[in-house]
PDB file of C-alpha atoms and ligand atoms in Angstrom:
ATOM      1  CA  MET A   1     150.351 124.620 142.031  1.00  0.00           C
ATOM      2  CA  THR A   2     152.474 122.477 139.769  1.00  0.00           C
ATOM      3  CA  ALA A   3     150.863 121.548 135.660  1.00  0.00           C
ATOM      4  CA  TRP A   4     150.066 118.153 137.242  1.00  0.00           C
ATOM      5  CA  SER A   5     148.242 118.855 140.063  1.00  0.00           C
ATOM      6  CA  THR A   6     144.900 119.930 138.018  1.00  0.00           C
ATOM      7  CA  ALA A   7     145.756 117.679 134.994  1.00  0.00           C
ATOM      8  CA  PRO A   8     143.809 115.230 133.771  1.00  0.00           C
ATOM      9  CA  ALA A   9     144.640 111.340 133.847  1.00  0.00           C
ATOM     10  CA  GLY A  10     147.081 110.434 130.686  1.00  0.00           C
ATOM     11  CA  PRO A  11     150.998 111.712 129.563  1.00  0.00           C
ATOM     12  CA  GLY A  12     152.420 113.528 133.076  1.00  0.00           C
ATOM     13  CA  ALA A  13     149.696 112.288 135.469  1.00  0.00           C
ATOM     14  CA  PRO A  14     150.746 111.364 138.217  1.00  0.00           C
ATOM     15  CA  PRO A  15     150.798 108.038 140.026  1.00  0.00           C
ATOM     16  CA  LEU A  16     148.562 106.428 141.040  1.00  0.00           C
ATOM     17  CA  LEU A  17     148.298 105.828 144.917  1.00  0.00           C
ATOM     18  CA  THR A  18     145.255 104.391 145.802  1.00  0.00           C
ATOM     19  CA  GLU A  19     143.501 101.091 144.874  1.00  0.00           C
ATOM     20  CA  GLN A  20     140.776 102.370 143.824  1.00  0.00           C
ATOM     21  CA  ALA A  21     142.564 104.769 141.415  1.00  0.00           C
ATOM     22  CA  ALA A  22     143.359 102.000 138.701  1.00  0.00           C
ATOM     23  CA  ASP A  23     139.065 101.914 138.637  1.00  0.00           C
ATOM     24  CA  ILE A  24     138.682 105.431 138.204  1.00  0.00           C
ATOM     25  CA  GLU A  25     140.853 106.384 136.075  1.00  0.00           C
ATOM     26  CA  GLN A  26     139.715 103.327 133.127  1.00  0.00           C
ATOM     27  CA  ILE A  27     136.958 105.258 133.677  1.00  0.00           C
ATOM     28  CA  TRP A  28     138.432 108.823 133.343  1.00  0.00           C
ATOM     29  CA  ASP A  29     139.441 106.755 129.551  1.00  0.00           C
ATOM     30  CA  ALA A  30     136.264 104.923 128.488  1.00  0.00           C
ATOM     31  CA  PHE A  31     134.502 108.682 128.925  1.00  0.00           C
ATOM     32  CA  PHE A  32     137.732 109.868 126.995  1.00  0.00           C
ATOM     33  CA  TYR A  33     137.793 107.187 124.125  1.00  0.00           C
ATOM     34  CA  ILE A  34     133.740 107.499 123.564  1.00  0.00           C
ATOM     35  CA  ALA A  35     133.917 111.679 123.706  1.00  0.00           C
ATOM     36  CA  LEU A  36     136.599 111.131 121.180  1.00  0.00           C
ATOM     37  CA  GLY A  37     134.841 108.915 118.663  1.00  0.00           C
ATOM     38  CA  VAL A  38     131.317 110.671 118.708  1.00  0.00           C
ATOM     39  CA  GLY A  39     133.159 113.742 118.751  1.00  0.00           C
ATOM     40  CA  ALA A  40     134.864 112.139 115.188  1.00  0.00           C
ATOM     41  CA  LEU A  41     131.206 110.807 113.925  1.00  0.00           C
ATOM     42  CA  VAL A  42     129.772 114.081 114.046  1.00  0.00           C
ATOM     43  CA  VAL A  43     132.401 115.765 112.817  1.00  0.00           C
ATOM     44  CA  ALA A  44     133.300 112.918 109.809  1.00  0.00           C
ATOM     45  CA  LEU A  45     128.540 113.735 109.296  1.00  0.00           C
ATOM     46  CA  LEU A  46     129.201 117.542 109.132  1.00  0.00           C
ATOM     47  CA  ALA A  47     131.888 117.279 106.569  1.00  0.00           C
ATOM     48  CA  TRP A  48     130.032 114.882 104.147  1.00  0.00           C
ATOM     49  CA  VAL A  49     126.533 117.206 104.574  1.00  0.00           C
ATOM     50  CA  ILE A  50     129.166 120.085 104.083  1.00  0.00           C
ATOM     51  CA  LEU A  51     130.391 118.739 100.707  1.00  0.00           C
ATOM     52  CA  ARG A  52     128.158 116.519  99.525  1.00  0.00           C
ATOM     53  CA  TYR A  53     125.102 119.167  99.330  1.00  0.00           C
ATOM     54  CA  ARG A  54     127.146 121.843  98.974  1.00  0.00           C
ATOM     55  CA  HIS A  55     125.340 125.040  97.263  1.00  0.00           C
ATOM     56  CA  ARG A  56     126.075 123.944  92.845  1.00  0.00           C
ATOM     57  CA  ASP A  57     122.306 125.117  91.124  1.00  0.00           C
ATOM     58  CA  ASP A  58     119.268 126.269  92.306  1.00  0.00           C
ATOM     59  CA  VAL A  59     117.755 122.733  92.898  1.00  0.00           C
ATOM     60  CA  LEU A  60     117.198 121.084  96.776  1.00  0.00           C
ATOM     61  CA  PRO A  61     118.252 117.622  97.680  1.00  0.00           C
ATOM     62  CA  ARG A  62     116.040 115.072  98.005  1.00  0.00           C
ATOM     63  CA  GLN A  63     113.566 115.844 101.024  1.00  0.00           C
ATOM     64  CA  ARG A  64     112.379 113.079 103.071  1.00  0.00           C
ATOM     65  CA  HIS A  65     110.150 113.453 106.283  1.00  0.00           C
ATOM     66  CA  ALA A  66     111.341 110.752 108.300  1.00  0.00           C
ATOM     67  CA  HIS A  67     113.498 107.722 109.037  1.00  0.00           C
ATOM     68  CA  ILE A  68     111.822 106.078 112.272  1.00  0.00           C
ATOM     69  CA  PRO A  69     115.345 103.448 112.101  1.00  0.00           C
ATOM     70  CA  LEU A  70     118.000 106.471 111.846  1.00  0.00           C
ATOM     71  CA  GLU A  71     115.569 108.510 114.668  1.00  0.00           C
ATOM     72  CA  ILE A  72     115.690 105.518 117.022  1.00  0.00           C
ATOM     73  CA  GLY A  73     118.968 104.421 116.181  1.00  0.00           C
ATOM     74  CA  TYR A  74     120.521 107.986 117.337  1.00  0.00           C
ATOM     75  CA  THR A  75     118.088 108.064 120.139  1.00  0.00           C
ATOM     76  CA  VAL A  76     119.059 104.588 121.554  1.00  0.00           C
ATOM     77  CA  VAL A  77     122.500 104.301 121.024  1.00  0.00           C
ATOM     78  CA  PRO A  78     123.408 107.458 123.195  1.00  0.00           C
ATOM     79  CA  LEU A  79     121.120 106.723 125.583  1.00  0.00           C
ATOM     80  CA  LEU A  80     122.891 103.095 126.154  1.00  0.00           C
ATOM     81  CA  ILE A  81     125.909 105.370 126.197  1.00  0.00           C
ATOM     82  CA  VAL A  82     124.691 107.725 128.832  1.00  0.00           C
ATOM     83  CA  VAL A  83     123.725 104.808 131.213  1.00  0.00           C
ATOM     84  CA  GLY A  84     126.383 102.509 130.490  1.00  0.00           C
ATOM     85  CA  LEU A  85     129.152 105.302 132.055  1.00  0.00           C
ATOM     86  CA  PHE A  86     126.413 106.425 134.281  1.00  0.00           C
ATOM     87  CA  ALA A  87     126.991 102.539 135.614  1.00  0.00           C
ATOM     88  CA  VAL A  88     130.553 102.407 135.953  1.00  0.00           C
ATOM     89  CA  THR A  89     131.145 105.545 137.178  1.00  0.00           C
ATOM     90  CA  PHE A  90     128.338 104.840 140.000  1.00  0.00           C
ATOM     91  CA  GLY A  91     130.178 101.285 140.392  1.00  0.00           C
ATOM     92  CA  SER A  92     133.533 103.035 140.945  1.00  0.00           C
ATOM     93  CA  VAL A  93     132.458 106.195 143.403  1.00  0.00           C
ATOM     94  CA  ARG A  94     129.531 103.186 146.132  1.00  0.00           C
ATOM     95  CA  ALA A  95     133.492 101.984 145.616  1.00  0.00           C
ATOM     96  CA  ILE A  96     134.605 104.659 147.737  1.00  0.00           C
ATOM     97  CA  ASP A  97     131.902 105.767 149.514  1.00  0.00           C
ATOM     98  CA  GLU A  98     131.195 102.660 151.299  1.00  0.00           C
ATOM     99  CA  LEU A  99     132.975 102.437 154.473  1.00  0.00           C
ATOM    100  CA  GLY A 100     134.450  99.170 155.364  1.00  0.00           C
ATOM    101  CA  ASP A 101     135.291  97.217 158.801  1.00  0.00           C
ATOM    102  CA  ASP A 102     138.577  97.056 158.318  1.00  0.00           C
ATOM    103  CA  THR A 103     139.902 100.624 158.427  1.00  0.00           C
ATOM    104  CA  ASP A 104     143.723 101.334 159.512  1.00  0.00           C
ATOM    105  CA  LEU A 105     143.804 104.858 159.788  1.00  0.00           C
ATOM    106  CA  VAL A 106     141.150 107.680 160.228  1.00  0.00           C
ATOM    107  CA  VAL A 107     142.477 111.067 158.739  1.00  0.00           C
ATOM    108  CA  GLU A 108     140.144 114.297 159.564  1.00  0.00           C
ATOM    109  CA  VAL A 109     140.344 117.084 157.098  1.00  0.00           C
ATOM    110  CA  THR A 110     139.562 120.551 158.011  1.00  0.00           C
ATOM    111  CA  GLY A 111     139.337 122.846 155.065  1.00  0.00           C
ATOM    112  CA  PHE A 112     139.662 126.318 156.165  1.00  0.00           C
ATOM    113  CA  GLN A 113     140.681 129.628 154.202  1.00  0.00           C
ATOM    114  CA  TRP A 114     143.523 129.251 153.571  1.00  0.00           C
ATOM    115  CA  GLN A 115     144.777 125.802 154.078  1.00  0.00           C
ATOM    116  CA  TRP A 116     144.523 122.273 155.260  1.00  0.00           C
ATOM    117  CA  GLN A 117     144.281 120.667 158.792  1.00  0.00           C
ATOM    118  CA  PHE A 118     144.580 117.052 159.107  1.00  0.00           C
ATOM    119  CA  GLU A 119     144.538 115.232 162.645  1.00  0.00           C
ATOM    120  CA  TYR A 120     144.982 111.987 163.175  1.00  0.00           C
ATOM    121  CA  PRO A 121     143.049 111.028 165.945  1.00  0.00           C
ATOM    122  CA  GLU A 122     144.143 107.911 167.034  1.00  0.00           C
ATOM    123  CA  SER A 123     148.009 108.785 167.728  1.00  0.00           C
ATOM    124  CA  GLY A 124     146.380 112.609 168.940  1.00  0.00           C
ATOM    125  CA  LEU A 125     148.595 114.137 166.160  1.00  0.00           C
ATOM    126  CA  THR A 126     147.634 117.535 163.923  1.00  0.00           C
ATOM    127  CA  VAL A 127     149.261 118.644 161.075  1.00  0.00           C
ATOM    128  CA  VAL A 128     147.953 122.146 160.295  1.00  0.00           C
ATOM    129  CA  GLY A 129     149.539 124.045 157.091  1.00  0.00           C
ATOM    130  CA  ASP A 130     149.375 127.768 157.286  1.00  0.00           C
ATOM    131  CA  GLU A 131     150.545 130.686 155.354  1.00  0.00           C
ATOM    132  CA  THR A 132     153.943 129.965 153.838  1.00  0.00           C
ATOM    133  CA  THR A 133     154.405 126.453 154.717  1.00  0.00           C
ATOM    134  CA  ASP A 134     152.104 123.286 152.775  1.00  0.00           C
ATOM    135  CA  PRO A 135     151.317 120.670 155.368  1.00  0.00           C
ATOM    136  CA  GLU A 136     152.336 117.303 154.664  1.00  0.00           C
ATOM    137  CA  LEU A 137     149.758 114.855 154.672  1.00  0.00           C
ATOM    138  CA  VAL A 138     151.576 111.580 155.728  1.00  0.00           C
ATOM    139  CA  LEU A 139     150.060 107.866 154.878  1.00  0.00           C
ATOM    140  CA  PRO A 140     150.802 104.693 156.002  1.00  0.00           C
ATOM    141  CA  ALA A 141     151.425 102.041 152.585  1.00  0.00           C
ATOM    142  CA  GLY A 142     149.236  99.502 152.406  1.00  0.00           C
ATOM    143  CA  ALA A 143     146.771 101.171 154.341  1.00  0.00           C
ATOM    144  CA  THR A 144     142.636 101.325 154.429  1.00  0.00           C
ATOM    145  CA  VAL A 145     142.282 104.653 155.028  1.00  0.00           C
ATOM    146  CA  ARG A 146     139.341 106.961 155.879  1.00  0.00           C
ATOM    147  CA  PHE A 147     139.191 109.987 155.501  1.00  0.00           C
ATOM    148  CA  GLU A 148     136.341 112.416 157.727  1.00  0.00           C
ATOM    149  CA  MET A 149     136.148 115.549 156.610  1.00  0.00           C
ATOM    150  CA  THR A 150     134.849 119.182 157.018  1.00  0.00           C
ATOM    151  CA  SER A 151     135.135 123.183 156.400  1.00  0.00           C
ATOM    152  CA  LEU A 152     135.702 125.351 159.078  1.00  0.00           C
ATOM    153  CA  ASP A 153     134.132 128.711 156.703  1.00  0.00           C
ATOM    154  CA  VAL A 154     133.034 128.586 152.994  1.00  0.00           C
ATOM    155  CA  ILE A 155     132.866 124.562 150.859  1.00  0.00           C
ATOM    156  CA  HIS A 156     136.216 123.696 149.809  1.00  0.00           C
ATOM    157  CA  SER A 157     137.099 120.871 147.683  1.00  0.00           C
ATOM    158  CA  PHE A 158     139.695 118.252 148.629  1.00  0.00           C
ATOM    159  CA  TRP A 159     141.622 116.528 145.519  1.00  0.00           C
ATOM    160  CA  ILE A 160     144.718 114.619 144.784  1.00  0.00           C
ATOM    161  CA  PRO A 161     144.699 114.122 141.626  1.00  0.00           C
ATOM    162  CA  ALA A 162     146.965 111.013 142.486  1.00  0.00           C
ATOM    163  CA  PHE A 163     143.326 109.191 143.802  1.00  0.00           C
ATOM    164  CA  ARG A 164     141.505 110.661 140.542  1.00  0.00           C
ATOM    165  CA  PHE A 165     139.308 111.260 143.590  1.00  0.00           C
ATOM    166  CA  LYS A 166     137.673 114.355 144.866  1.00  0.00           C
ATOM    167  CA  ARG A 167     135.088 115.451 147.103  1.00  0.00           C
ATOM    168  CA  ASP A 168     133.713 118.403 148.339  1.00  0.00           C
ATOM    169  CA  VAL A 169     134.087 119.534 152.335  1.00  0.00           C
ATOM    170  CA  ILE A 170     131.487 121.523 153.006  1.00  0.00           C
ATOM    171  CA  PRO A 171     130.869 123.713 156.434  1.00  0.00           C
ATOM    172  CA  GLY A 172     128.589 121.970 159.011  1.00  0.00           C
ATOM    173  CA  ILE A 173     128.779 118.473 157.464  1.00  0.00           C
ATOM    174  CA  VAL A 174     131.305 115.543 157.729  1.00  0.00           C
ATOM    175  CA  THR A 175     131.899 114.095 154.267  1.00  0.00           C
ATOM    176  CA  ARG A 176     133.495 110.265 154.298  1.00  0.00           C
ATOM    177  CA  PHE A 177     135.168 108.526 152.061  1.00  0.00           C
ATOM    178  CA  GLU A 178     137.864 105.480 152.118  1.00  0.00           C
ATOM    179  CA  VAL A 179     140.604 104.338 150.223  1.00  0.00           C
ATOM    180  CA  ASP A 180     143.339 101.999 150.071  1.00  0.00           C
ATOM    181  CA  VAL A 181     146.822 103.056 149.785  1.00  0.00           C
ATOM    182  CA  THR A 182     148.713 101.130 147.456  1.00  0.00           C
ATOM    183  CA  ASP A 183     152.634  99.445 148.476  1.00  0.00           C
ATOM    184  CA  ALA A 184     154.270 102.469 146.728  1.00  0.00           C
ATOM    185  CA  THR A 185     156.080 104.777 148.735  1.00  0.00           C
ATOM    186  CA  GLY A 186     156.874 108.052 148.028  1.00  0.00           C
ATOM    187  CA  THR A 187     156.906 111.889 148.029  1.00  0.00           C
ATOM    188  CA  PHE A 188     154.967 113.782 146.605  1.00  0.00           C
ATOM    189  CA  PRO A 189     155.257 117.711 146.897  1.00  0.00           C
ATOM    190  CA  GLU A 190     151.852 119.704 146.093  1.00  0.00           C
ATOM    191  CA  ALA A 191     150.250 116.531 145.583  1.00  0.00           C
ATOM    192  CA  GLY A 192     146.693 117.692 147.083  1.00  0.00           C
ATOM    193  CA  VAL A 193     145.232 121.082 145.976  1.00  0.00           C
ATOM    194  CA  CYS A 194     141.782 122.797 146.987  1.00  0.00           C
ATOM    195  CA  ALA A 195     139.182 121.955 143.992  1.00  0.00           C
ATOM    196  CA  GLU A 196     135.976 125.026 144.862  1.00  0.00           C
ATOM    197  CA  PHE A 197     137.264 128.243 144.599  1.00  0.00           C
ATOM    198  CA  CYS A 198     136.893 129.982 147.792  1.00  0.00           C
ATOM    199  CA  GLY A 199     138.320 132.880 148.278  1.00  0.00           C
ATOM    200  CA  LEU A 200     141.306 135.244 147.651  1.00  0.00           C
ATOM    201  CA  ASP A 201     143.908 132.432 148.570  1.00  0.00           C
ATOM    202  CA  HIS A 202     141.853 129.555 147.457  1.00  0.00           C
ATOM    203  CA  HIS A 203     145.489 129.086 145.200  1.00  0.00           C
ATOM    204  CA  LYS A 204     147.744 128.497 148.452  1.00  0.00           C
ATOM    205  CA  MET A 205     145.646 125.527 149.786  1.00  0.00           C
ATOM    206  CA  GLY A 206     147.849 123.340 147.919  1.00  0.00           C
ATOM    207  CA  PHE A 207     149.491 120.048 150.204  1.00  0.00           C
ATOM    208  CA  GLY A 208     151.949 117.832 149.813  1.00  0.00           C
ATOM    209  CA  VAL A 209     151.404 113.864 150.330  1.00  0.00           C
ATOM    210  CA  ARG A 210     154.169 111.651 151.739  1.00  0.00           C
ATOM    211  CA  VAL A 211     153.028 107.543 151.442  1.00  0.00           C
ATOM    212  CA  VAL A 212     156.158 106.036 154.435  1.00  0.00           C
ATOM    213  CA  THR A 213     156.082 102.047 155.456  1.00  0.00           C
ATOM    214  CA  ALA A 214     153.765 100.859 158.221  1.00  0.00           C
ATOM    215  CA  ASP A 215     156.964 101.061 160.345  1.00  0.00           C
ATOM    216  CA  GLU A 216     158.254 104.094 159.305  1.00  0.00           C
ATOM    217  CA  PHE A 217     154.896 106.091 159.560  1.00  0.00           C
ATOM    218  CA  GLU A 218     154.555 104.538 163.497  1.00  0.00           C
ATOM    219  CA  THR A 219     158.376 106.645 163.752  1.00  0.00           C
ATOM    220  CA  TRP A 220     156.774 109.857 162.562  1.00  0.00           C
ATOM    221  CA  ALA A 221     153.840 109.546 164.241  1.00  0.00           C
ATOM    222  CA  ALA A 222     155.572 108.889 167.847  1.00  0.00           C
ATOM    223  CA  GLN A 223     158.333 112.092 166.737  1.00  0.00           C
ATOM    224  CA  GLU A 224     155.069 114.196 165.905  1.00  0.00           C
ATOM    225  CA  ALA A 225     153.384 113.166 169.569  1.00  0.00           C
ATOM    226  CA  GLY A 226     156.651 113.971 171.606  1.00  0.00           C
ATOM    227  CA  ARG A 227     157.018 117.621 169.607  1.00  0.00           C
TER     228      ARG A 227
HETATM  229 CU1   CU B   1     139.609 126.077 149.364  1.00  0.00          CU
END
């Protein structure tokens, strides 16, 4: 597991590999800067109270029972922030949950203790990792890819930080999501991990991601099928 495979968005974060990742990154940024602002306000108010009302004599500062506008303000403003963040998050998750009619490729992901298997049903291909070798998830650039995921044993979580998205992989249930892979090609070793602690060798559930052109994908699939 490389440092960046669990790093949040920001400097050093992996490149965005899906169209949806850019939206999600914006939401992460919004959360970050709003949290920073709220944190700064709290620290500033604390510092002001500590300094302004520090113990100087035994006279209490002026006591006040209620301040209605202030109380309404500090209830309504956080509520608006939470509702706003919920709304944008809901929108972006729905964009990934919505399965369109123009899927180019289906990848069936199976998590198990302690590796991953990627199946490409249309080409009859199976890529599976083992103790010593991480599997590589090969994706065609520019394609709309649907992931259909399940687990053979316990709950895992399929996490490609470059997607800025992860989803639980649950035994007995198929979870799905769909993303549009960007046009950039490249090889990203250790780009994926399991993000749900699933036992002793949980940390060994890494996998690589390789994004190739549509033609290269066909060639790869034909080669693998011929093996
Ligand atoms: Cu796992």
